[in-house]
Amino acid sequence: GENVEQHPSTLSVQEGDSAVIKCTYSDSASNYFPWYKQELGKRPQLIIDIRSNVGEKKDQRIAVTLNKTAKHFSLHITETQPEDSAVYFCAASTEEYGNKLVFGAGTILRVKS
Amino acid sequence: GAVVSQHPSWVICKSGTSVKIECRSLDFQATTMFWYRQFPKQSLMLMATSNEGSKATYEQGVEKDKFLINHASLTLSTLTVTSAHPEDSSFYICSAVWREGFRDTQYFGPGTRLTVL
């Protein structure tokens, strides 16, 4: 089955700097890659997603890139702010499996002001 | 749009009792809902897939007789933890799939923190 690896497990950046989180997946059939942000004790919130027919997607300070050949995708956050501090999870799924998501282990992002 | 609620937000129960958790999609219909379990500082672990009108599909290692799932309508799925024990204490989160055209997106509920004494 699908396996998703996420790095780094923790990331500390200075406010205003950029943060990059990387994920690799094993199943070449995967075609949907969402990113979720989870604050302590709260629900995971979808912040951006990308499907396999595009290589990059951007939404204000957040962008995701996908390299299907290498089977990896990355989350880029620019001009980080303290409120970006949270745990970020990447995930992968194939449509044929009813959108069952396989999650990465998560990255704790700390933005220092 | 795409709001998912969960009830209760937290529950404390005695060992041996059963606890029911409700997951509702408030402004959309969800043919498919998922139930996850999350331990502190860990990722989300999929427990089962809940499909309206059919039996749930459980992940390997999840006891179907212990974690009963009922997807009674297109907006409601319930998870019942039967004969709960302290090791069942965890954060349980549901998600509902919002279908827009040919695209499906999962939206999560706020979670239920279960503590079994």
Short mmCIF file of C-alpha atoms in Angstrom, two decimals, chain A:
data_model
loop_
_atom_site.label_atom_id
_atom_site.label_comp_id
_atom_site.label_asym_id
_atom_site.label_seq_id
_atom_site.Cartn_x
_atom_site.Cartn_y
_atom_site.Cartn_z
CA GLY A 1 0.00 0.00 0.00
CA GLU A 2 0.85 3.66 -0.05
CA ASN A 3 3.54 5.01 2.27
CA VAL A 4 4.13 8.71 2.82
CA GLU A 5 7.29 10.03 4.41
CA GLN A 6 7.52 13.61 5.64
CA HIS A 7 10.54 15.73 6.53
CA PRO A 8 11.60 17.44 8.65
CA SER A 9 9.79 16.39 11.81
CA THR A 10 10.40 19.82 13.35
CA LEU A 11 11.24 23.11 11.73
CA SER A 12 12.05 26.42 13.38
CA VAL A 13 12.23 29.58 11.32
CA GLN A 14 12.47 33.26 12.04
CA GLU A 15 9.41 35.36 11.36
CA GLY A 16 9.48 36.56 7.77
CA ASP A 17 11.61 33.68 6.53
CA SER A 18 10.36 30.87 4.29
CA ALA A 19 9.55 27.33 5.39
CA VAL A 20 9.67 24.23 3.22
CA ILE A 21 8.27 20.82 4.15
CA LYS A 22 8.84 17.83 1.90
CA CYS A 23 6.97 14.58 1.40
CA THR A 24 7.63 11.50 -0.67
CA TYR A 25 5.14 8.82 -1.58
CA SER A 26 5.50 5.26 -2.81
CA ASP A 27 2.41 4.50 -4.90
CA SER A 28 2.74 5.89 -8.41
CA ALA A 29 -1.05 5.65 -8.75
CA SER A 30 -1.55 8.38 -6.14
CA ASN A 31 -2.98 11.48 -7.76
CA TYR A 32 -4.27 13.74 -5.00
CA PHE A 33 -2.02 15.46 -2.45
CA PRO A 34 -3.55 17.68 0.25
CA TRP A 35 -1.81 19.55 3.03
CA TYR A 36 -3.45 20.04 6.43
CA LYS A 37 -2.58 22.40 9.27
CA GLN A 38 -3.43 21.32 12.80
CA GLU A 39 -3.19 23.52 15.85
CA LEU A 40 -2.98 21.92 19.26
CA GLY A 41 -6.21 20.13 20.19
CA LYS A 42 -8.00 21.29 17.05
CA ARG A 43 -9.11 19.78 13.79
CA PRO A 44 -6.83 19.42 10.77
CA GLN A 45 -7.63 22.21 8.33
CA LEU A 46 -7.08 21.88 4.61
CA ILE A 47 -4.74 24.67 3.54
CA ILE A 48 -3.93 23.67 -0.01
CA ASP A 49 -4.11 20.64 -2.26
CA ILE A 50 -2.81 19.61 -5.65
CA ARG A 51 -3.89 17.02 -8.14
CA SER A 52 -1.60 15.12 -10.42
CA ASN A 53 -2.46 17.05 -13.56
CA VAL A 54 -0.58 20.15 -12.37
CA GLY A 55 2.94 20.70 -11.10
CA GLU A 56 2.44 23.73 -8.89
CA LYS A 57 -0.34 25.57 -7.11
CA LYS A 58 -0.20 28.79 -5.15
CA ASP A 59 -2.52 30.51 -2.72
CA GLN A 60 -1.16 33.78 -1.33
CA ARG A 61 1.80 32.86 0.91
CA ILE A 62 1.35 29.12 0.47
CA ALA A 63 2.43 27.03 -2.50
CA VAL A 64 2.70 23.34 -3.24
CA THR A 65 4.88 21.72 -5.88
CA LEU A 66 4.55 18.20 -7.21
CA ASN A 67 7.11 16.06 -9.01
CA LYS A 68 5.35 12.90 -10.14
CA THR A 69 8.45 11.41 -11.69
CA ALA A 70 10.35 11.59 -8.41
CA LYS A 71 7.19 10.97 -6.37
CA HIS A 72 7.60 13.90 -4.06
CA PHE A 73 5.71 17.06 -3.24
CA SER A 74 6.53 20.05 -1.09
CA LEU A 75 4.79 22.77 0.87
CA HIS A 76 6.30 26.26 0.71
CA ILE A 77 5.27 29.00 3.13
CA THR A 78 6.72 32.44 2.47
CA GLU A 79 6.90 35.43 4.83
CA THR A 80 6.11 33.22 7.80
CA GLN A 81 4.17 34.66 10.71
CA PRO A 82 3.80 33.45 14.32
CA GLU A 83 0.27 32.25 13.55
CA ASP A 84 1.73 29.81 11.03
CA SER A 85 3.10 27.84 14.00
CA ALA A 86 1.31 24.47 14.00
CA VAL A 87 1.69 20.88 12.91
CA TYR A 88 1.50 20.34 9.16
CA PHE A 89 0.53 17.02 7.61
CA CYS A 90 0.90 15.97 4.02
CA ALA A 91 -1.22 13.19 2.58
CA ALA A 92 -1.68 11.20 -0.59
CA SER A 93 -4.55 9.28 -2.09
CA THR A 94 -5.77 7.57 -5.22
CA GLU A 95 -9.28 8.35 -6.34
CA GLU A 96 -10.09 4.72 -6.88
CA TYR A 97 -9.77 4.00 -3.17
CA GLY A 98 -12.57 6.33 -2.21
CA ASN A 99 -10.17 9.10 -1.38
CA LYS A 100 -8.69 7.26 1.55
CA LEU A 101 -5.81 9.46 2.67
CA VAL A 102 -2.44 8.19 3.84
CA PHE A 103 -0.83 10.81 6.05
CA GLY A 104 2.75 11.69 6.66
CA ALA A 105 4.04 11.78 10.23
CA GLY A 106 3.70 15.55 10.49
CA THR A 107 6.03 18.53 10.84
CA ILE A 108 6.00 20.84 13.85
CA LEU A 109 6.60 24.33 12.53
CA ARG A 110 7.69 27.01 14.98
CA VAL A 111 7.89 30.59 13.79
CA LYS A 112 9.97 32.69 16.13
CA SER A 113 9.20 36.39 16.40
#
